[in-house]
Structures are given as structure tokens and as C-alpha cells.
Amino acid sequence: MTQSFSWLHRGVAEIFPHNGDNDPESLEKRLLNSDCPLRIKLGIDPTGADIHLGHSIPVRKLRAFQDAGHTAVLIIGDFTARIGDPTGKSEVRRQLTEADVAQNAQTYLDQVRPILDFDTPGRLEVRYNSEWLSRLDLGKTLELLSTMTVGQMLAKEGFAERYKQESPIFLHEFLYPLMQGYDSVAVEADVELGGTDQKFNIAVGRDLQRHFGLKPQFGMLLPILIGTDGVQKMSKSLGNYVGLGEHPSQKYQKLQGIPDNLLSQYFELLTDLSLDGLPENPRHAQEFLAWEIVRQYHGEQAANEAKEAAKSGGKEGALPEFSLAAVPQFPAKLAFILGATGLCKSTAEGKRKIQEGGVRINSDKIADADLSFSTPDDLYDKVLQVGKKNFVRLVK
């Protein structure tokens, strides 16, 4: 077991509980004194189909624990996703179906595979929390509910705002932090990872472990990544994201434009590079960041090709392009456009690929096989994707 904890503290906003550097019960002491690997929990709710670089931050920290000899416990919240985490939400979230969650869960695993060690025996457990949560009877649910007061729950960020604004809060939403906390009981977590907005939920896990006679876990909070706009947190809904599933050229082009004031944060949170000796010239630093992150997910050759494509104005070695002028008329169905681009052999195959969940526009999965576009303007400069490797950029 390594005694150097630089990997532990890199890019961490808070570790709790922490009572000073001489704390005999600190996480560092538990790491040093434990005679077996610690169990490091990260829960992800598959409420959508895609993960962006902001989501990768706790996954990368989970990998750091793996590399230090500990066991990563990746919990797919297939049960809790059907409630939806109310953290930071101003209104109730739509409840997902089992089919929605199952499909999203598989894409999540595919996207984190380049980050985590899936191959070394004993280094990774992938668990689905329906394994234990679906078996909770009413008696056990009442026991969980009895561990918290309504006042404690209303103190949670999001609930407090909604209560103040007299927005509805539904009782099933109160179950979310309790169920996420019970995950820590079920897997006997020693450490739980999460964003800085997850402190309440992680603390509930500590309380429930104590209630059930287990040693309480440590909480490790990671920063929320600011998006490519340099202002708001990275979010697909805001369009300021870099998706893990995006084409290498897309990733490179977005990352080479990261605002100067975010470069140090991106290097610290998204790479393992030493923060000493990085390029001093901001433009060189942007290019190096873009190259390094593309290399992580796609390999050195893809990173070099993306870099050359960017230097040549996005032409040589970049995404193939398809002129929408070749579409005879609009409105036009996406299934027809897929056939016209050559990504599919026919409109019928295009429709089938959409139904199978294999078609994306700018990394957003398309579910409507009858989706139609009124004008070419709706599609200009977007990337159309079929499967994992077939892309075209739609141009005028």
C-alpha cells in the first residue's frame, strides 16, 4: 500500500469527517492501517443516455483508488433512477420506466470502460441497487423513514427552495436520499465519492450505516466542472458539454477552445499529468489539453489525427461531410437522411437503426423513428452518428 497520498487529494473539494491533520480517525489513517482493500462506492443513476467530462471526474477518482489497490464498487442506480435525484431540482423529476433505465445503464458502462479497470480480478464490482432496494418490504421502508425527520429532509438543498416557493414536493422524493444511503449499507462502503452537491446524500449513508451497526463511510466530494462556456456547470441542456461518446474531432475542437481561466482546473480534474511544466502559452496549453483528453479515450493516433484536422481547418482527416443540398426536399425524415448520407443503406434501415437506439445527433440519442426536420437550418454543422464508428458532419 502506497504511503504517498498525492493521488488521494488531487482535485478534491472536501473529505469528511476531517478533524485536522492529526486526526487519528482520518481517511489517510484508515488507508494505512487497513489490512484489506477498502471498498470505494460511486453511484450513478442512468437517468440519461450519455456521460460528459463533468461526470467523469468521480469515475477518474474511483480509478485512482483502484490503482492504489482498493476495490471500486460502481453502483448502477437502476432502482433509484426511477425516482430521480431531487438534488438541485426546482420541480419533480419524470419517473423513468424500467426499459429506459436498462438501456441507459448499458450505455453508461460502455462510456466509463476506458476509465476504469474492468479486467484486474477484485478491482471492480458493478452492482445494481434493484438487487436490494426492490426487496425492501414495508417494515424495512418504515425503519428507513424513521431515521430522519421532515425538518432534516426539508433542510436539503432543493427541497428547502421548493418548500419556500410552495412548489410541490412528493413523498416518494423523500425516499431518494434514504435509498441512496441504504446502498452504502448494502455494499458496506468505506468511502463514497460524489460531487459537491451530494454531501447531504452521502451523509445520510453515514447515518444509516451507523444505524445498522456498520462503521460509517468517509465522504469524498469532487468539484462540479464548469462547462465550455466558462460560466455555468457542464450540462447537456446548456450545450456547454463535451460528451465521452463524441467523435475525437468533436472533442478536440471543443477542448481547444476552453477559456484560459479554466485550463488549470481541466488539467487537474481530467488528466493525470503533473501540473508543473505545463505549457505557459495559453494557446499551447489548450491544444495540449485537447490532445491529451482525446488520447485518453481514443488513443494516440486518433489524438494526432484530430490535432491535424483542427490545424487544417477541419478538412483533412476530419469528419466526413455531407451536403444537405443533396436532400431533394424538406421537410425530410431523419430516416431518409440517414439513407441519403450513406450511413444506412436505405430509409428502412435508417428507421430500424433509430428504433434500435443506434442513431445520435451531436451525441444525443434519437428515439423517434419518424423524426422530421422542417429545414436544413435545423441540421447545419451537426454530427450525425450511426453506431460507434460511423459519423458525418452535415454542411450546407
mmCIF file of N, CA and C in Angstrom, residues 17-103:
data_model
loop_
_atom_site.group_PDB
_atom_site.id
_atom_site.type_symbol
_atom_site.label_atom_id
_atom_site.label_comp_id
_atom_site.label_asym_id
_atom_site.label_seq_id
_atom_site.Cartn_x
_atom_site.Cartn_y
_atom_site.Cartn_z
ATOM 1 N N PRO A 17 -15.712 12.835 7.503
ATOM 2 C CA PRO A 17 -15.313 13.833 8.508
ATOM 3 C C PRO A 17 -13.797 14.054 8.479
ATOM 4 N N HIS A 18 -13.388 15.256 8.841
ATOM 5 C CA HIS A 18 -11.972 15.588 8.919
ATOM 6 C C HIS A 18 -11.777 16.542 10.080
ATOM 7 N N ASN A 19 -10.968 16.132 11.039
ATOM 8 C CA ASN A 19 -10.768 16.918 12.252
ATOM 9 C C ASN A 19 -9.340 17.402 12.396
ATOM 10 N N GLY A 20 -8.727 17.783 11.279
ATOM 11 C CA GLY A 20 -7.363 18.292 11.336
ATOM 12 C C GLY A 20 -6.344 17.254 10.917
ATOM 13 N N ASP A 21 -5.133 17.708 10.674
ATOM 14 C CA ASP A 21 -4.077 16.837 10.158
ATOM 15 C C ASP A 21 -3.691 15.727 11.125
ATOM 16 N N ASN A 22 -3.935 15.909 12.416
ATOM 17 C CA ASN A 22 -3.559 14.887 13.406
ATOM 18 C C ASN A 22 -4.739 14.006 13.800
ATOM 19 N N ASP A 23 -5.792 14.042 13.026
ATOM 20 C CA ASP A 23 -6.985 13.252 13.318
ATOM 21 C C ASP A 23 -6.646 11.759 13.272
ATOM 22 N N PRO A 24 -6.783 11.033 14.401
ATOM 23 C CA PRO A 24 -6.446 9.600 14.405
ATOM 24 C C PRO A 24 -7.434 8.759 13.603
ATOM 25 N N GLU A 25 -8.587 9.343 13.265
ATOM 26 C CA GLU A 25 -9.600 8.603 12.510
ATOM 27 C C GLU A 25 -9.720 9.119 11.078
ATOM 28 N N SER A 26 -8.650 9.720 10.556
ATOM 29 C CA SER A 26 -8.703 10.293 9.206
ATOM 30 C C SER A 26 -8.740 9.194 8.150
ATOM 31 N N LEU A 27 -9.122 9.582 6.949
ATOM 32 C CA LEU A 27 -9.136 8.633 5.838
ATOM 33 C C LEU A 27 -7.737 8.112 5.558
ATOM 34 N N GLU A 28 -6.735 8.984 5.643
ATOM 35 C CA GLU A 28 -5.357 8.543 5.419
ATOM 36 C C GLU A 28 -4.964 7.448 6.411
ATOM 37 N N LYS A 29 -5.370 7.617 7.669
ATOM 38 C CA LYS A 29 -5.050 6.601 8.685
ATOM 39 C C LYS A 29 -5.760 5.299 8.379
ATOM 40 N N ARG A 30 -7.012 5.383 7.933
ATOM 41 C CA ARG A 30 -7.715 4.137 7.615
ATOM 42 C C ARG A 30 -7.065 3.444 6.422
ATOM 43 N N LEU A 31 -6.618 4.222 5.437
ATOM 44 C CA LEU A 31 -5.935 3.635 4.290
ATOM 45 C C LEU A 31 -4.651 2.936 4.710
ATOM 46 N N LEU A 32 -3.913 3.558 5.626
ATOM 47 C CA LEU A 32 -2.638 2.996 6.072
ATOM 48 C C LEU A 32 -2.809 1.782 6.963
ATOM 49 N N ASN A 33 -3.819 1.813 7.804
ATOM 50 C CA ASN A 33 -3.950 0.792 8.841
ATOM 51 C C ASN A 33 -4.829 -0.382 8.454
ATOM 52 N N SER A 34 -5.548 -0.263 7.357
ATOM 53 C CA SER A 34 -6.434 -1.355 6.963
ATOM 54 C C SER A 34 -5.615 -2.537 6.450
ATOM 55 N N ASP A 35 -6.002 -3.748 6.867
ATOM 56 C CA ASP A 35 -5.289 -4.950 6.418
ATOM 57 C C ASP A 35 -5.944 -5.575 5.184
ATOM 58 N N CYS A 36 -6.901 -4.872 4.603
ATOM 59 C CA CYS A 36 -7.526 -5.355 3.365
ATOM 60 C C CYS A 36 -7.948 -4.138 2.542
ATOM 61 N N PRO A 37 -8.173 -4.323 1.260
ATOM 62 C CA PRO A 37 -8.572 -3.180 0.431
ATOM 63 C C PRO A 37 -9.859 -2.543 0.939
ATOM 64 N N LEU A 38 -9.922 -1.221 0.873
ATOM 65 C CA LEU A 38 -11.153 -0.531 1.223
ATOM 66 C C LEU A 38 -12.144 -0.626 0.060
ATOM 67 N N ARG A 39 -13.409 -0.464 0.398
ATOM 68 C CA ARG A 39 -14.476 -0.534 -0.604
ATOM 69 C C ARG A 39 -14.928 0.895 -0.912
ATOM 70 N N ILE A 40 -14.710 1.295 -2.153
ATOM 71 C CA ILE A 40 -14.943 2.676 -2.567
ATOM 72 C C ILE A 40 -16.184 2.723 -3.448
ATOM 73 N N LYS A 41 -17.204 3.404 -2.965
ATOM 74 C CA LYS A 41 -18.506 3.414 -3.639
ATOM 75 C C LYS A 41 -18.685 4.649 -4.508
ATOM 76 N N LEU A 42 -19.195 4.432 -5.703
ATOM 77 C CA LEU A 42 -19.678 5.512 -6.553
ATOM 78 C C LEU A 42 -20.990 5.059 -7.163
ATOM 79 N N GLY A 43 -22.034 5.825 -6.921
ATOM 80 C CA GLY A 43 -23.325 5.505 -7.501
ATOM 81 C C GLY A 43 -23.629 6.411 -8.677
ATOM 82 N N ILE A 44 -24.111 5.842 -9.757
ATOM 83 C CA ILE A 44 -24.538 6.638 -10.912
ATOM 84 C C ILE A 44 -25.950 6.205 -11.301
ATOM 85 N N ASP A 45 -26.810 7.176 -11.419
ATOM 86 C CA ASP A 45 -28.183 6.904 -11.826
ATOM 87 C C ASP A 45 -28.303 7.081 -13.331
ATOM 88 N N PRO A 46 -28.661 6.038 -14.061
ATOM 89 C CA PRO A 46 -28.766 6.152 -15.523
ATOM 90 C C PRO A 46 -30.060 6.831 -15.947
ATOM 91 N N THR A 47 -30.142 8.143 -15.639
ATOM 92 C CA THR A 47 -31.336 8.910 -15.992
ATOM 93 C C THR A 47 -31.278 9.447 -17.414
ATOM 94 N N GLY A 48 -30.133 9.330 -18.060
ATOM 95 C CA GLY A 48 -29.972 9.742 -19.451
ATOM 96 C C GLY A 48 -29.061 8.758 -20.151
ATOM 97 N N ALA A 49 -28.840 8.988 -21.437
ATOM 98 C CA ALA A 49 -28.069 8.022 -22.218
ATOM 99 C C ALA A 49 -26.580 8.318 -22.246
ATOM 100 N N ASP A 50 -26.177 9.531 -21.916
ATOM 101 C CA ASP A 50 -24.797 9.922 -22.160
ATOM 102 C C ASP A 50 -24.126 10.504 -20.924
ATOM 103 N N ILE A 51 -22.796 10.382 -20.907
ATOM 104 C CA ILE A 51 -21.971 10.940 -19.848
ATOM 105 C C ILE A 51 -21.055 11.982 -20.476
ATOM 106 N N HIS A 52 -20.865 13.107 -19.785
ATOM 107 C CA HIS A 52 -19.917 14.100 -20.279
ATOM 108 C C HIS A 52 -18.702 14.165 -19.345
ATOM 109 N N LEU A 53 -17.740 15.012 -19.693
ATOM 110 C CA LEU A 53 -16.493 15.062 -18.933
ATOM 111 C C LEU A 53 -16.717 15.421 -17.470
ATOM 112 N N GLY A 54 -17.749 16.204 -17.185
ATOM 113 C CA GLY A 54 -18.044 16.515 -15.793
ATOM 114 C C GLY A 54 -18.372 15.271 -14.989
ATOM 115 N N HIS A 55 -19.123 14.342 -15.605
ATOM 116 C CA HIS A 55 -19.451 13.087 -14.928
ATOM 117 C C HIS A 55 -18.221 12.212 -14.720
ATOM 118 N N SER A 56 -17.199 12.409 -15.560
ATOM 119 C CA SER A 56 -16.026 11.528 -15.491
ATOM 120 C C SER A 56 -15.162 11.787 -14.263
ATOM 121 N N ILE A 57 -15.334 12.933 -13.603
ATOM 122 C CA ILE A 57 -14.427 13.306 -12.509
ATOM 123 C C ILE A 57 -14.471 12.295 -11.364
ATOM 124 N N PRO A 58 -15.656 11.961 -10.791
ATOM 125 C CA PRO A 58 -15.648 10.939 -9.738
ATOM 126 C C PRO A 58 -15.255 9.557 -10.244
ATOM 127 N N VAL A 59 -15.538 9.266 -11.528
ATOM 128 C CA VAL A 59 -15.130 7.965 -12.081
ATOM 129 C C VAL A 59 -13.605 7.878 -12.133
ATOM 130 N N ARG A 60 -12.951 8.980 -12.499
ATOM 131 C CA ARG A 60 -11.481 9.009 -12.526
ATOM 132 C C ARG A 60 -10.907 8.842 -11.111
ATOM 133 N N LYS A 61 -11.546 9.432 -10.120
ATOM 134 C CA LYS A 61 -11.072 9.250 -8.744
ATOM 135 C C LYS A 61 -11.271 7.798 -8.295
ATOM 136 N N LEU A 62 -12.346 7.194 -8.752
ATOM 137 C CA LEU A 62 -12.568 5.779 -8.462
ATOM 138 C C LEU A 62 -11.432 4.944 -9.044
ATOM 139 N N ARG A 63 -10.978 5.303 -10.250
ATOM 140 C CA ARG A 63 -9.853 4.589 -10.856
ATOM 141 C C ARG A 63 -8.569 4.804 -10.053
ATOM 142 N N ALA A 64 -8.386 6.002 -9.499
ATOM 143 C CA ALA A 64 -7.204 6.265 -8.685
ATOM 144 C C ALA A 64 -7.182 5.342 -7.457
ATOM 145 N N PHE A 65 -8.351 5.111 -6.865
ATOM 146 C CA PHE A 65 -8.424 4.168 -5.736
ATOM 147 C C PHE A 65 -8.114 2.746 -6.204
ATOM 148 N N GLN A 66 -8.604 2.378 -7.382
ATOM 149 C CA GLN A 66 -8.267 1.062 -7.928
ATOM 150 C C GLN A 66 -6.756 0.910 -8.061
ATOM 151 N N ASP A 67 -6.106 1.921 -8.631
ATOM 152 C CA ASP A 67 -4.665 1.861 -8.861
ATOM 153 C C ASP A 67 -3.883 1.807 -7.562
ATOM 154 N N ALA A 68 -4.487 2.301 -6.474
ATOM 155 C CA ALA A 68 -3.839 2.253 -5.166
ATOM 156 C C ALA A 68 -4.131 0.941 -4.439
ATOM 157 N N GLY A 69 -4.844 0.023 -5.098
ATOM 158 C CA GLY A 69 -5.051 -1.306 -4.534
ATOM 159 C C GLY A 69 -6.396 -1.549 -3.890
ATOM 160 N N HIS A 70 -7.336 -0.633 -4.071
ATOM 161 C CA HIS A 70 -8.629 -0.765 -3.406
ATOM 162 C C HIS A 70 -9.708 -1.244 -4.373
ATOM 163 N N THR A 71 -10.864 -1.591 -3.834
ATOM 164 C CA THR A 71 -11.948 -2.161 -4.631
ATOM 165 C C THR A 71 -12.968 -1.092 -4.970
ATOM 166 N N ALA A 72 -13.172 -0.876 -6.247
ATOM 167 C CA ALA A 72 -14.190 0.068 -6.711
ATOM 168 C C ALA A 72 -15.532 -0.636 -6.737
ATOM 169 N N VAL A 73 -16.526 -0.018 -6.123
ATOM 170 C CA VAL A 73 -17.891 -0.551 -6.151
ATOM 171 C C VAL A 73 -18.746 0.454 -6.928
ATOM 172 N N LEU A 74 -18.990 0.147 -8.177
ATOM 173 C CA LEU A 74 -19.766 1.030 -9.050
ATOM 174 C C LEU A 74 -21.222 0.577 -8.982
ATOM 175 N N ILE A 75 -22.056 1.433 -8.416
ATOM 176 C CA ILE A 75 -23.466 1.092 -8.264
ATOM 177 C C ILE A 75 -24.264 1.756 -9.372
ATOM 178 N N ILE A 76 -24.915 0.936 -10.169
ATOM 179 C CA ILE A 76 -25.831 1.437 -11.181
ATOM 180 C C ILE A 76 -27.194 1.581 -10.508
ATOM 181 N N GLY A 77 -27.648 2.809 -10.382
ATOM 182 C CA GLY A 77 -28.898 3.057 -9.660
ATOM 183 C C GLY A 77 -30.114 2.785 -10.517
ATOM 184 N N ASP A 78 -30.294 1.524 -10.903
ATOM 185 C CA ASP A 78 -31.424 1.196 -11.765
ATOM 186 C C ASP A 78 -32.753 1.333 -11.024
ATOM 187 N N PHE A 79 -32.722 1.234 -9.683
ATOM 188 C CA PHE A 79 -33.937 1.433 -8.900
ATOM 189 C C PHE A 79 -34.120 2.909 -8.552
ATOM 190 N N THR A 80 -33.059 3.544 -8.045
ATOM 191 C CA THR A 80 -33.177 4.953 -7.657
ATOM 192 C C THR A 80 -33.395 5.864 -8.862
ATOM 193 N N ALA A 81 -32.917 5.459 -10.030
ATOM 194 C CA ALA A 81 -33.126 6.282 -11.226
ATOM 195 C C ALA A 81 -34.601 6.420 -11.555
ATOM 196 N N ARG A 82 -35.393 5.467 -11.097
ATOM 197 C CA ARG A 82 -36.830 5.525 -11.374
ATOM 198 C C ARG A 82 -37.524 6.549 -10.475
ATOM 199 N N ILE A 83 -36.810 7.014 -9.430
ATOM 200 C CA ILE A 83 -37.295 8.142 -8.628
ATOM 201 C C ILE A 83 -36.701 9.431 -9.174
ATOM 202 N N GLY A 84 -35.368 9.421 -9.356
ATOM 203 C CA GLY A 84 -34.657 10.613 -9.808
ATOM 204 C C GLY A 84 -34.167 11.425 -8.628
ATOM 205 N N ASP A 85 -32.877 11.748 -8.629
ATOM 206 C CA ASP A 85 -32.288 12.528 -7.547
ATOM 207 C C ASP A 85 -32.889 13.933 -7.558
ATOM 208 N N PRO A 86 -33.543 14.347 -6.459
ATOM 209 C CA PRO A 86 -34.120 15.693 -6.429
ATOM 210 C C PRO A 86 -33.113 16.795 -6.165
ATOM 211 N N THR A 87 -31.831 16.444 -5.942
ATOM 212 C CA THR A 87 -30.819 17.449 -5.620
ATOM 213 C C THR A 87 -30.758 18.536 -6.684
ATOM 214 N N GLY A 88 -30.900 19.781 -6.240
ATOM 215 C CA GLY A 88 -30.763 20.921 -7.145
ATOM 216 C C GLY A 88 -31.903 21.094 -8.128
ATOM 217 N N LYS A 89 -32.973 20.322 -7.972
ATOM 218 C CA LYS A 89 -34.079 20.406 -8.928
ATOM 219 C C LYS A 89 -35.195 21.284 -8.370
ATOM 220 N N SER A 90 -35.733 22.118 -9.229
ATOM 221 C CA SER A 90 -36.788 23.031 -8.807
ATOM 222 C C SER A 90 -38.173 22.429 -8.969
ATOM 223 N N GLU A 91 -38.225 21.230 -9.542
ATOM 224 C CA GLU A 91 -39.514 20.555 -9.700
ATOM 225 C C GLU A 91 -39.289 19.062 -9.714
ATOM 226 N N VAL A 92 -40.385 18.310 -9.549
ATOM 227 C CA VAL A 92 -40.274 16.854 -9.502
ATOM 228 C C VAL A 92 -39.749 16.334 -10.836
ATOM 229 N N ARG A 93 -38.908 15.290 -10.774
ATOM 230 C CA ARG A 93 -38.352 14.713 -11.986
ATOM 231 C C ARG A 93 -39.282 13.666 -12.544
ATOM 232 N N ARG A 94 -39.264 13.528 -13.853
ATOM 233 C CA ARG A 94 -40.077 12.493 -14.501
ATOM 234 C C ARG A 94 -39.567 11.120 -14.094
ATOM 235 N N GLN A 95 -40.497 10.237 -13.708
ATOM 236 C CA GLN A 95 -40.099 8.888 -13.349
ATOM 237 C C GLN A 95 -39.889 8.064 -14.613
ATOM 238 N N LEU A 96 -38.756 7.364 -14.672
ATOM 239 C CA LEU A 96 -38.399 6.593 -15.857
ATOM 240 C C LEU A 96 -38.966 5.185 -15.781
ATOM 241 N N THR A 97 -39.106 4.554 -16.929
ATOM 242 C CA THR A 97 -39.535 3.162 -16.962
ATOM 243 C C THR A 97 -38.324 2.245 -16.777
ATOM 244 N N GLU A 98 -38.593 0.980 -16.460
ATOM 245 C CA GLU A 98 -37.506 0.006 -16.326
ATOM 246 C C GLU A 98 -36.728 -0.123 -17.631
ATOM 247 N N ALA A 99 -37.445 -0.079 -18.760
ATOM 248 C CA ALA A 99 -36.773 -0.214 -20.062
ATOM 249 C C ALA A 99 -35.847 0.972 -20.321
ATOM 250 N N ASP A 100 -36.306 2.186 -19.988
ATOM 251 C CA ASP A 100 -35.460 3.375 -20.143
ATOM 252 C C ASP A 100 -34.165 3.213 -19.363
ATOM 253 N N VAL A 101 -34.314 2.803 -18.117
ATOM 254 C CA VAL A 101 -33.162 2.709 -17.217
ATOM 255 C C VAL A 101 -32.193 1.637 -17.686
ATOM 256 N N ALA A 102 -32.713 0.488 -18.111
ATOM 257 C CA ALA A 102 -31.844 -0.613 -18.555
ATOM 258 C C ALA A 102 -31.016 -0.199 -19.767
ATOM 259 N N GLN A 103 -31.647 0.493 -20.703
ATOM 260 C CA GLN A 103 -30.929 0.922 -21.906
ATOM 261 C C GLN A 103 -29.862 1.958 -21.561
#
